[in-house]
CSV table of C-alpha atoms in Angstrom, one decimal:
chain,number,residue,atom,x,y,z
F,1,THR,CA,276.1,22.7,9.3
F,2,GLN,CA,278.1,19.9,7.6
F,3,LEU,CA,275.9,17.0,6.4
F,4,LEU,CA,278.9,14.7,6.9
F,5,GLU,CA,280.8,14.6,10.2
F,6,GLN,CA,284.4,13.7,10.1
F,7,SER,CA,286.5,12.6,13.1
F,8,PRO,CA,289.0,13.3,14.4
F,9,GLN,CA,289.4,17.0,13.4
F,10,PHE,CA,293.2,16.8,13.8
F,11,LEU,CA,295.6,13.9,13.9
F,12,SER,CA,299.3,14.0,14.5
F,13,ILE,CA,301.3,10.8,14.3
F,14,GLN,CA,304.9,9.6,13.9
F,15,GLU,CA,306.1,8.1,10.6
F,16,GLY,CA,305.4,4.4,10.4
F,17,GLU,CA,302.3,4.5,12.6
F,18,ASN,CA,298.8,3.7,11.4
F,19,LEU,CA,295.8,6.0,11.4
F,20,THR,CA,292.0,5.9,10.7
F,21,VAL,CA,289.8,8.7,9.8
F,22,TYR,CA,286.0,8.4,10.1
F,23,CYS,CA,283.2,10.0,8.1
F,24,ASN,CA,279.6,9.7,9.4
F,25,SER,CA,276.2,10.9,8.3
F,26,SER,CA,272.5,10.3,9.0
F,27,SER,CA,271.9,10.4,5.3
F,28,VAL,CA,272.2,7.7,2.7
F,29,PHE,CA,274.5,8.4,-0.2
F,30,SER,CA,274.7,6.7,-3.6
F,31,SER,CA,278.4,7.2,-3.6
F,32,LEU,CA,281.1,8.6,-1.3
F,33,GLN,CA,284.4,10.0,-2.3
F,34,TRP,CA,287.6,10.8,-0.4
F,35,TYR,CA,289.9,13.7,-1.3
F,36,ARG,CA,293.2,14.9,-0.1
F,37,GLN,CA,294.0,18.6,-0.1
F,38,GLU,CA,297.4,20.1,0.4
F,39,PRO,CA,298.0,23.8,1.4
F,40,GLY,CA,297.5,26.1,-1.6
F,41,GLU,CA,295.9,23.4,-3.8
F,42,GLY,CA,292.5,22.1,-4.6
F,43,PRO,CA,291.2,18.8,-3.4
F,44,VAL,CA,292.4,15.7,-5.3
F,45,LEU,CA,290.2,12.6,-5.6
F,46,LEU,CA,291.6,9.5,-3.9
F,47,VAL,CA,288.8,7.0,-4.3
F,48,THR,CA,285.0,6.6,-5.0
F,49,VAL,CA,283.0,3.9,-3.2
F,50,VAL,CA,279.5,3.1,-4.4
F,51,THR,CA,278.5,-0.3,-2.9
F,52,GLY,CA,277.5,-0.8,0.8
F,53,GLY,CA,280.2,-2.8,2.5
F,54,GLU,CA,282.7,-2.1,-0.3
F,55,VAL,CA,286.4,-2.0,0.5
F,56,LYS,CA,289.0,-0.4,-1.8
F,57,LYS,CA,292.7,-0.4,-1.4
F,58,LEU,CA,295.1,2.1,-2.9
F,59,LYS,CA,298.6,1.1,-1.9
F,60,ARG,CA,298.8,1.9,1.9
F,61,LEU,CA,295.3,3.4,2.0
F,62,THR,CA,292.2,1.3,2.7
F,63,PHE,CA,288.7,2.8,2.2
F,64,GLN,CA,285.5,1.2,3.4
F,65,PHE,CA,281.9,2.2,2.8
F,66,GLY,CA,279.4,1.2,5.5
F,67,ASP,CA,276.8,-1.4,4.8
F,68,ALA,CA,274.0,1.2,5.0
F,69,ARG,CA,275.9,3.7,2.8
F,70,LYS,CA,275.9,6.3,5.6
F,71,ASP,CA,279.5,6.1,6.8
F,72,SER,CA,283.0,5.5,5.6
F,73,SER,CA,286.5,5.1,6.9
F,74,LEU,CA,290.0,5.7,5.6
F,75,HIS,CA,292.9,3.7,7.1
F,76,ILE,CA,296.5,4.5,6.3
F,77,THR,CA,299.1,1.9,7.1
F,78,ALA,CA,302.7,2.9,7.9
F,79,ALA,CA,302.1,6.6,7.4
F,80,GLN,CA,304.7,8.6,5.7
F,81,PRO,CA,305.4,12.4,5.8
F,82,GLY,CA,304.0,12.6,2.2
F,83,ASP,CA,300.6,11.5,3.6
F,84,THR,CA,300.3,14.9,5.4
F,85,GLY,CA,297.3,16.9,4.3
F,86,LEU,CA,293.6,17.6,4.8
F,87,TYR,CA,291.5,14.5,4.1
F,88,LEU,CA,287.9,15.3,3.0
F,89,CYS,CA,285.0,12.9,2.5
F,90,ALA,CA,282.2,13.9,0.2
F,91,GLY,CA,278.8,12.3,-0.4
F,92,ALA,CA,276.7,12.4,-3.5
F,93,GLY,CA,273.1,11.4,-4.2
F,94,SER,CA,272.0,9.5,-7.3
F,95,ASN,CA,271.5,11.8,-10.3
F,96,ASP,CA,272.9,14.6,-8.1
F,97,TYR,CA,275.1,17.4,-9.4
F,98,LYS,CA,276.7,18.5,-6.2
F,99,LEU,CA,278.9,17.0,-3.5
F,100,SER,CA,278.4,17.5,0.2
F,101,PHE,CA,281.7,17.7,2.0
F,102,GLY,CA,282.7,17.0,5.6
F,103,ALA,CA,284.8,19.6,7.4
F,104,GLY,CA,287.9,17.5,6.9
F,105,THR,CA,290.6,15.8,9.0
F,106,THR,CA,294.0,17.5,9.1
F,107,VAL,CA,296.7,14.7,9.2
F,108,THR,CA,300.3,15.5,10.1
F,109,VAL,CA,302.9,12.8,9.9
F,110,ARG,CA,306.1,13.6,11.6
F,111,ALA,CA,309.4,12.3,10.3
E,1,ASP,CA,296.9,18.5,-20.7
E,2,ALA,CA,296.2,21.5,-18.6
E,3,GLY,CA,294.1,21.0,-15.5
E,4,VAL,CA,291.4,23.4,-14.2
E,5,THR,CA,292.9,26.9,-14.1
E,6,GLN,CA,291.7,29.7,-11.9
E,7,SER,CA,292.5,33.4,-11.7
E,8,PRO,CA,293.4,35.4,-9.8
E,9,THR,CA,295.1,33.1,-7.2
E,10,HIS,CA,295.0,35.7,-4.4
E,11,LEU,CA,293.2,39.0,-4.1
E,12,ILE,CA,292.3,41.4,-1.3
E,13,LYS,CA,289.1,43.5,-1.4
E,14,THR,CA,287.3,45.8,1.1
E,15,ARG,CA,283.8,45.5,2.4
E,16,GLY,CA,281.2,46.6,-0.2
E,17,GLN,CA,283.4,46.0,-3.2
E,18,HIS,CA,282.7,43.6,-6.0
E,19,VAL,CA,284.8,40.7,-7.2
E,20,THR,CA,285.0,38.5,-10.3
E,21,LEU,CA,286.7,35.1,-10.3
E,22,ARG,CA,287.5,33.2,-13.4
E,23,CYS,CA,287.8,29.5,-14.2
E,24,SER,CA,288.9,27.5,-17.3
E,25,PRO,CA,287.8,23.9,-17.2
E,26,ILE,CA,289.7,20.9,-18.5
E,27,SER,CA,289.4,20.7,-22.3
E,28,GLY,CA,286.3,18.6,-23.2
E,29,HIS,CA,284.6,19.2,-19.8
E,30,LYS,CA,281.2,20.9,-20.1
E,31,SER,CA,280.3,21.1,-16.4
E,32,VAL,CA,281.8,23.7,-14.1
E,33,SER,CA,281.0,23.9,-10.4
E,34,TRP,CA,281.9,26.6,-7.8
E,35,TYR,CA,282.6,25.8,-4.2
E,36,GLN,CA,283.4,28.1,-1.2
E,37,GLN,CA,285.9,26.8,1.4
E,38,VAL,CA,286.1,28.8,4.6
E,39,LEU,CA,289.2,28.2,6.7
E,40,GLY,CA,288.7,25.1,8.8
E,41,GLN,CA,285.7,23.8,6.8
E,42,GLY,CA,285.0,21.6,3.8
E,43,PRO,CA,284.0,23.1,0.5
E,44,GLN,CA,280.4,24.3,0.2
E,45,PHE,CA,278.5,24.0,-3.1
E,46,ILE,CA,277.6,27.4,-4.7
E,47,PHE,CA,276.7,26.8,-8.3
E,48,GLN,CA,276.8,24.3,-11.1
E,49,TYR,CA,276.7,25.2,-14.8
E,50,TYR,CA,276.4,22.7,-17.6
E,51,GLU,CA,276.1,23.6,-21.3
E,52,LYS,CA,276.0,27.3,-20.4
E,53,GLU,CA,273.0,27.0,-18.1
E,54,GLU,CA,272.7,27.1,-14.4
E,55,ARG,CA,271.8,23.5,-13.3
E,56,GLY,CA,272.1,23.9,-9.5
E,57,ARG,CA,272.5,26.5,-6.8
E,58,GLY,CA,273.5,26.1,-3.2
E,59,ASN,CA,272.3,28.1,-0.2
E,60,PHE,CA,274.1,31.3,-1.0
E,61,PRO,CA,272.6,34.9,-1.2
E,62,ASP,CA,271.7,36.6,-4.4
E,63,ARG,CA,275.0,38.6,-4.1
E,64,PHE,CA,276.6,35.5,-5.6
E,65,SER,CA,276.1,35.0,-9.3
E,66,ALA,CA,277.9,33.1,-12.1
E,67,ARG,CA,277.8,32.4,-15.8
E,68,GLN,CA,279.3,30.0,-18.2
E,69,PHE,CA,280.6,31.1,-21.6
E,70,PRO,CA,280.4,29.3,-25.0
E,71,ASN,CA,283.9,28.0,-24.5
E,72,TYR,CA,282.7,26.5,-21.1
E,73,SER,CA,284.9,28.8,-19.1
E,74,SER,CA,283.1,30.4,-16.1
E,75,GLU,CA,283.0,33.5,-13.9
E,76,LEU,CA,281.8,33.8,-10.3
E,77,ASN,CA,280.7,37.3,-9.3
E,78,VAL,CA,280.2,38.4,-5.7
E,79,ASN,CA,278.7,41.8,-5.0
E,80,ALA,CA,278.6,43.9,-1.8
E,81,LEU,CA,281.4,41.9,-0.2
E,82,LEU,CA,281.2,41.0,3.5
E,83,LEU,CA,284.0,40.0,5.8
E,84,GLY,CA,282.4,36.5,5.9
E,85,ASP,CA,283.0,36.1,2.2
E,86,SER,CA,286.7,35.7,2.9
E,87,ALA,CA,287.5,32.1,1.7
E,88,LEU,CA,289.1,29.9,-0.9
E,89,TYR,CA,286.8,29.8,-4.0
E,90,LEU,CA,287.3,26.5,-5.8
E,91,CYS,CA,286.2,25.8,-9.4
E,92,ALA,CA,285.8,22.2,-10.5
E,93,SER,CA,285.0,20.6,-13.8
E,94,ARG,CA,283.8,17.3,-15.1
E,95,VAL,CA,282.6,15.8,-18.4
E,96,GLY,CA,278.9,15.4,-17.6
E,97,ARG,CA,276.3,17.0,-15.4
E,98,VAL,CA,275.6,14.5,-12.7
E,99,ASN,CA,277.9,12.8,-10.2
E,100,THR,CA,279.4,10.2,-12.5
E,101,GLY,CA,283.0,10.5,-13.4
E,102,GLU,CA,285.7,12.4,-11.5
E,103,LEU,CA,285.4,16.0,-10.4
E,104,PHE,CA,288.6,17.9,-11.0
E,105,PHE,CA,289.4,20.9,-8.8
E,106,GLY,CA,291.5,24.0,-9.6
E,107,GLU,CA,293.9,25.4,-7.0
E,108,GLY,CA,291.4,28.0,-6.0
E,109,SER,CA,291.2,31.8,-5.7
E,110,ARG,CA,292.0,33.0,-2.1
E,111,LEU,CA,289.8,36.0,-1.4
E,112,THR,CA,290.4,38.2,1.6
E,113,VAL,CA,287.8,40.9,2.5
E,114,LEU,CA,289.0,43.6,4.9
């Protein structure tokens, strides 16, 4: 059972469209991270959010941490084929040594 | 600088066999963690080693074991393989023990159990 629930599970859009991926939990996390994983590779960190209500922008990607630090969203503006991949959210407790991952959202951007 | 390196990249075993997976962390990183990623799922925490000692263990049976060497490289061992052990095994390293600082993942070892 995943501690973090991600939705949708799959997302297929046309180049230039926008998309949003959601990550929800009943648990409070001291920080939440978003990773992107491409086939045959390990996950690569995109961003870490630590403050409730925090919004971070990374070029066309916008990440938000919920006020209660239980949920997060990833929004991609004007998606490009290079954005294709598995997007994973992962939560961490304070002074914790492990990450709890969601099942991931597979994003496909068609040219 | 080299990233986290894992070997082998792919391997096929049969039920009941034993497997050893190897990981070399980024230079200067003292913490190594192992995760199992089954197809269609996110990574699940197996072990963390820091300064050559086990610091954390996930909900995996005793068939899974690991160790960290003086040079901070690590091995993951799985005995009596089951079909359900088929997965991508990811090694990750960071400088410190707790969740501060970035966790860097290797490309993984893809294990298929027949």
